[in-house]
PDB file of C-alpha atoms in Angstrom:
ATOM      1  CA  MET A 870     120.626  72.586-184.580  1.00  0.00           C
ATOM      2  CA  PRO A 871     117.813  74.965-185.533  1.00  0.00           C
ATOM      3  CA  VAL A 872     114.868  73.642-187.516  1.00  0.00           C
ATOM      4  CA  ILE A 873     114.038  75.335-190.821  1.00  0.00           C
ATOM      5  CA  LEU A 874     110.717  77.141-190.387  1.00  0.00           C
ATOM      6  CA  ASP A 875     108.623  78.447-193.255  1.00  0.00           C
ATOM      7  CA  PRO A 876     106.846  81.825-193.022  1.00  0.00           C
ATOM      8  CA  ILE A 877     103.540  80.207-191.951  1.00  0.00           C
ATOM      9  CA  ASP A 878     105.275  78.266-189.138  1.00  0.00           C
ATOM     10  CA  ARG A 879     106.882  81.506-187.943  1.00  0.00           C
ATOM     11  CA  HIS A 880     103.546  83.329-188.064  1.00  0.00           C
ATOM     12  CA  ILE A 881     101.858  80.543-186.066  1.00  0.00           C
ATOM     13  CA  LEU A 882     104.641  80.672-183.482  1.00  0.00           C
ATOM     14  CA  ARG A 883     104.509  84.474-183.171  1.00  0.00           C
ATOM     15  CA  VAL A 884     100.752  84.379-182.546  1.00  0.00           C
ATOM     16  CA  LEU A 885     101.004  81.489-180.060  1.00  0.00           C
ATOM     17  CA  GLN A 886     103.773  83.274-178.145  1.00  0.00           C
ATOM     18  CA  ARG A 887     101.423  86.252-177.713  1.00  0.00           C
ATOM     19  CA  ASP A 888      98.375  84.124-176.850  1.00  0.00           C
ATOM     20  CA  GLY A 889      98.820  80.422-176.169  1.00  0.00           C
ATOM     21  CA  ARG A 890      95.078  80.039-175.517  1.00  0.00           C
ATOM     22  CA  ILE A 891      93.918  81.334-178.896  1.00  0.00           C
ATOM     23  CA  SER A 892      91.392  79.015-180.499  1.00  0.00           C
ATOM     24  CA  ASN A 893      92.494  77.103-183.576  1.00  0.00           C
ATOM     25  CA  VAL A 894      89.804  78.865-185.624  1.00  0.00           C
ATOM     26  CA  ASP A 895      91.100  82.313-184.612  1.00  0.00           C
ATOM     27  CA  LEU A 896      94.717  81.224-185.102  1.00  0.00           C
ATOM     28  CA  ALA A 897      93.909  79.890-188.565  1.00  0.00           C
ATOM     29  CA  ARG A 898      92.158  83.141-189.494  1.00  0.00           C
ATOM     30  CA  GLU A 899      95.109  85.216-188.267  1.00  0.00           C
ATOM     31  CA  VAL A 900      97.736  83.216-190.184  1.00  0.00           C
ATOM     32  CA  GLY A 901      95.630  82.815-193.333  1.00  0.00           C
ATOM     33  CA  LEU A 902      94.923  79.075-193.227  1.00  0.00           C
ATOM     34  CA  SER A 903      91.824  76.979-192.869  1.00  0.00           C
ATOM     35  CA  PRO A 904      91.453  75.346-189.425  1.00  0.00           C
ATOM     36  CA  SER A 905      92.493  71.813-190.394  1.00  0.00           C
ATOM     37  CA  PRO A 906      95.909  72.636-191.929  1.00  0.00           C
ATOM     38  CA  CYS A 907      96.521  75.153-189.135  1.00  0.00           C
ATOM     39  CA  LEU A 908      95.922  72.514-186.461  1.00  0.00           C
ATOM     40  CA  ARG A 909      98.143  70.086-188.356  1.00  0.00           C
ATOM     41  CA  GLY A 910     100.877  72.744-188.462  1.00  0.00           C
ATOM     42  CA  VAL A 911     100.629  73.344-184.715  1.00  0.00           C
ATOM     43  CA  ARG A 912     100.772  69.603-184.014  1.00  0.00           C
ATOM     44  CA  LEU A 913     103.885  69.245-186.191  1.00  0.00           C
ATOM     45  CA  LEU A 914     105.559  72.122-184.318  1.00  0.00           C
ATOM     46  CA  GLU A 915     104.690  70.417-181.015  1.00  0.00           C
ATOM     47  CA  GLU A 916     105.943  67.003-182.188  1.00  0.00           C
ATOM     48  CA  ALA A 917     109.200  68.555-183.426  1.00  0.00           C
ATOM     49  CA  GLY A 918     109.712  70.021-179.943  1.00  0.00           C
ATOM     50  CA  ILE A 919     109.678  73.582-181.261  1.00  0.00           C
ATOM     51  CA  ILE A 920     106.657  74.243-179.061  1.00  0.00           C
ATOM     52  CA  ASP A 921     107.982  72.939-175.780  1.00  0.00           C
ATOM     53  CA  ARG A 922     104.882  73.538-173.620  1.00  0.00           C
ATOM     54  CA  TYR A 923     102.074  75.958-172.858  1.00  0.00           C
ATOM     55  CA  VAL A 924     102.118  77.925-169.596  1.00  0.00           C
ATOM     56  CA  ALA A 925     100.190  80.621-167.773  1.00  0.00           C
ATOM     57  CA  VAL A 926     102.246  83.753-167.098  1.00  0.00           C
ATOM     58  CA  LEU A 927     101.459  85.032-163.613  1.00  0.00           C
ATOM     59  CA  ASP A 928     101.736  88.510-162.121  1.00  0.00           C
ATOM     60  CA  PRO A 929     104.531  87.982-159.554  1.00  0.00           C
ATOM     61  CA  ALA A 930     103.337  90.686-157.134  1.00  0.00           C
ATOM     62  CA  LYS A 931      99.816  89.242-157.013  1.00  0.00           C
ATOM     63  CA  VAL A 932     101.078  85.801-155.980  1.00  0.00           C
ATOM     64  CA  GLY A 933     103.546  86.949-153.343  1.00  0.00           C
ATOM     65  CA  ALA A 934     106.677  86.822-155.492  1.00  0.00           C
ATOM     66  CA  GLY A 935     107.115  90.521-156.134  1.00  0.00           C
ATOM     67  CA  LEU A 936     110.889  90.776-155.769  1.00  0.00           C
ATOM     68  CA  THR A 937     113.225  89.714-158.573  1.00  0.00           C
ATOM     69  CA  VAL A 938     116.973  89.699-157.944  1.00  0.00           C
ATOM     70  CA  PHE A 939     119.968  88.650-159.978  1.00  0.00           C
ATOM     71  CA  ALA A 940     122.609  86.738-158.061  1.00  0.00           C
ATOM     72  CA  ARG A 941     126.107  86.551-159.486  1.00  0.00           C
ATOM     73  CA  VAL A 942     127.846  83.416-158.239  1.00  0.00           C
ATOM     74  CA  TRP A 943     131.535  82.560-158.035  1.00  0.00           C
ATOM     75  CA  PHE A 944     132.665  78.935-157.723  1.00  0.00           C
ATOM     76  CA  LYS A 945     135.371  77.452-155.528  1.00  0.00           C
ATOM     77  CA  THR A 946     136.541  75.128-158.339  1.00  0.00           C
ATOM     78  CA  GLN A 947     136.132  74.930-162.104  1.00  0.00           C
ATOM     79  CA  ASP A 948     133.990  71.751-162.015  1.00  0.00           C
ATOM     80  CA  ALA A 949     131.465  73.231-159.573  1.00  0.00           C
ATOM     81  CA  GLU A 950     128.649  73.714-162.088  1.00  0.00           C
ATOM     82  CA  VAL A 951     127.336  70.177-161.465  1.00  0.00           C
ATOM     83  CA  THR A 952     126.874  70.841-157.749  1.00  0.00           C
ATOM     84  CA  LEU A 953     125.221  74.186-158.474  1.00  0.00           C
ATOM     85  CA  ALA A 954     122.920  72.677-161.094  1.00  0.00           C
ATOM     86  CA  GLU A 955     121.767  69.926-158.746  1.00  0.00           C
ATOM     87  CA  ALA A 956     121.110  72.422-155.956  1.00  0.00           C
ATOM     88  CA  VAL A 957     119.253  75.114-157.909  1.00  0.00           C
ATOM     89  CA  ARG A 958     116.867  72.582-159.453  1.00  0.00           C
ATOM     90  CA  ARG A 959     115.532  71.987-155.913  1.00  0.00           C
ATOM     91  CA  PHE A 960     114.818  75.674-155.284  1.00  0.00           C
ATOM     92  CA  PRO A 961     111.598  77.030-156.812  1.00  0.00           C
ATOM     93  CA  GLU A 962     112.848  80.572-156.126  1.00  0.00           C
ATOM     94  CA  VAL A 963     115.512  80.124-158.818  1.00  0.00           C
ATOM     95  CA  MET A 964     113.724  80.894-162.062  1.00  0.00           C
ATOM     96  CA  GLU A 965     116.761  80.800-164.326  1.00  0.00           C
ATOM     97  CA  CYS A 966     120.402  79.824-163.953  1.00  0.00           C
ATOM     98  CA  TYR A 967     123.098  80.499-166.510  1.00  0.00           C
ATOM     99  CA  LEU A 968     126.774  79.552-166.533  1.00  0.00           C
ATOM    100  CA  THR A 969     128.674  82.575-167.762  1.00  0.00           C
ATOM    101  CA  THR A 970     131.996  83.802-169.041  1.00  0.00           C
ATOM    102  CA  GLY A 971     133.565  86.895-167.607  1.00  0.00           C
ATOM    103  CA  GLU A 972     133.769  88.081-164.025  1.00  0.00           C
ATOM    104  CA  CYS A 973     131.423  85.569-162.346  1.00  0.00           C
ATOM    105  CA  ASP A 974     130.756  81.883-162.997  1.00  0.00           C
ATOM    106  CA  ALA A 975     126.946  81.873-162.969  1.00  0.00           C
ATOM    107  CA  VAL A 976     123.992  84.246-162.925  1.00  0.00           C
ATOM    108  CA  LEU A 977     120.688  83.321-161.310  1.00  0.00           C
ATOM    109  CA  ARG A 978     117.340  85.067-161.583  1.00  0.00           C
ATOM    110  CA  ILE A 979     115.582  84.571-158.277  1.00  0.00           C
ATOM    111  CA  VAL A 980     112.071  85.594-157.189  1.00  0.00           C
ATOM    112  CA  THR A 981     110.890  85.941-153.609  1.00  0.00           C
ATOM    113  CA  ALA A 982     108.249  87.871-151.695  1.00  0.00           C
ATOM    114  CA  ASP A 983     110.558  90.651-150.510  1.00  0.00           C
ATOM    115  CA  LEU A 984     114.138  91.549-149.644  1.00  0.00           C
ATOM    116  CA  HIS A 985     114.007  89.816-146.264  1.00  0.00           C
ATOM    117  CA  SER A 986     112.802  86.578-147.935  1.00  0.00           C
ATOM    118  CA  TYR A 987     115.677  86.787-150.396  1.00  0.00           C
ATOM    119  CA  TRP A 988     118.169  87.394-147.597  1.00  0.00           C
ATOM    120  CA  ARG A 989     116.878  84.252-145.837  1.00  0.00           C
ATOM    121  CA  PHE A 990     117.070  82.259-149.100  1.00  0.00           C
ATOM    122  CA  GLN A 991     120.632  83.408-149.730  1.00  0.00           C
ATOM    123  CA  ALA A 992     121.758  82.685-146.158  1.00  0.00           C
ATOM    124  CA  ASP A 993     119.923  79.376-145.730  1.00  0.00           C
ATOM    125  CA  HIS A 994     120.352  77.880-149.192  1.00  0.00           C
ATOM    126  CA  LEU A 995     122.394  79.681-151.830  1.00  0.00           C
ATOM    127  CA  THR A 996     125.583  80.284-149.860  1.00  0.00           C
ATOM    128  CA  ARG A 997     125.405  76.802-148.355  1.00  0.00           C
ATOM    129  CA  ILE A 998     125.869  75.069-151.699  1.00  0.00           C
ATOM    130  CA  PRO A 999     129.305  73.452-151.266  1.00  0.00           C
ATOM    131  CA  SER A1000     130.693  74.695-154.582  1.00  0.00           C
ATOM    132  CA  VAL A1001     129.704  78.346-154.055  1.00  0.00           C
ATOM    133  CA  LEU A1002     132.546  80.639-153.048  1.00  0.00           C
ATOM    134  CA  SER A1003     130.622  83.906-153.019  1.00  0.00           C
ATOM    135  CA  VAL A1004     127.412  85.584-154.130  1.00  0.00           C
ATOM    136  CA  LYS A1005     126.806  89.183-155.110  1.00  0.00           C
ATOM    137  CA  THR A1006     123.225  90.305-155.587  1.00  0.00           C
ATOM    138  CA  ASP A1007     121.849  92.943-157.937  1.00  0.00           C
ATOM    139  CA  VAL A1008     118.366  94.253-157.146  1.00  0.00           C
ATOM    140  CA  PRO A1009     116.615  95.874-160.093  1.00  0.00           C
ATOM    141  CA  MET A1010     114.868  99.145-159.295  1.00  0.00           C
ATOM    142  CA  GLU A1011     112.332  98.985-162.127  1.00  0.00           C
ATOM    143  CA  THR A1012     111.334  96.542-164.848  1.00  0.00           C
ATOM    144  CA  LEU A1013     111.500  98.254-168.234  1.00  0.00           C
ATOM    145  CA  LYS A1014     110.759  95.195-170.343  1.00  0.00           C
ATOM    146  CA  ARG A1015     109.606  91.671-169.546  1.00  0.00           C
ATOM    147  CA  SER A1016     108.951  89.384-172.487  1.00  0.00           C
ATOM    148  CA  PHE A1017     108.536  85.689-173.083  1.00  0.00           C
ATOM    149  CA  GLU A1018     108.427  85.929-176.869  1.00  0.00           C
ATOM    150  CA  LEU A1019     111.466  84.783-178.814  1.00  0.00           C
ATOM    151  CA  PRO A1020     112.340  86.972-181.797  1.00  0.00           C
ATOM    152  CA  LEU A1021     111.287  85.076-184.923  1.00  0.00           C
ATOM    153  CA  ARG A1022     112.287  86.749-188.153  1.00  0.00           C
TER     154      ARG A1022
END
């Protein structure tokens, strides 16, 4: 269930989503608070689990993970999501995994160095998961938008 956020909480969260390393003094100035109440507000958001963690966002190409693919997965049986979930948690290449409605059963966002690396990953790991019936891969040609900021209105 969503937590009720006041306008200041939302402003703090918007700024932190843009720059998680902003100093408390600069954050306070940007949201219109003095540093002490601003820090208290951030701590409350962290304690409530609204701020889950702070991370560094890397440039995939510069760290040898320049290819992103989307794998659509079909299951052999309806209860196969447990087997898939256990397997994909072991694979660092799988960045996201969603169970879906519609044509396929799951969609995975996978990053690898290149197309050959993905082909090896699919052949050696993904298609060997016992619950996986088939995999169809979509390779994006260009990234038009990549964001990590949730829309807070």
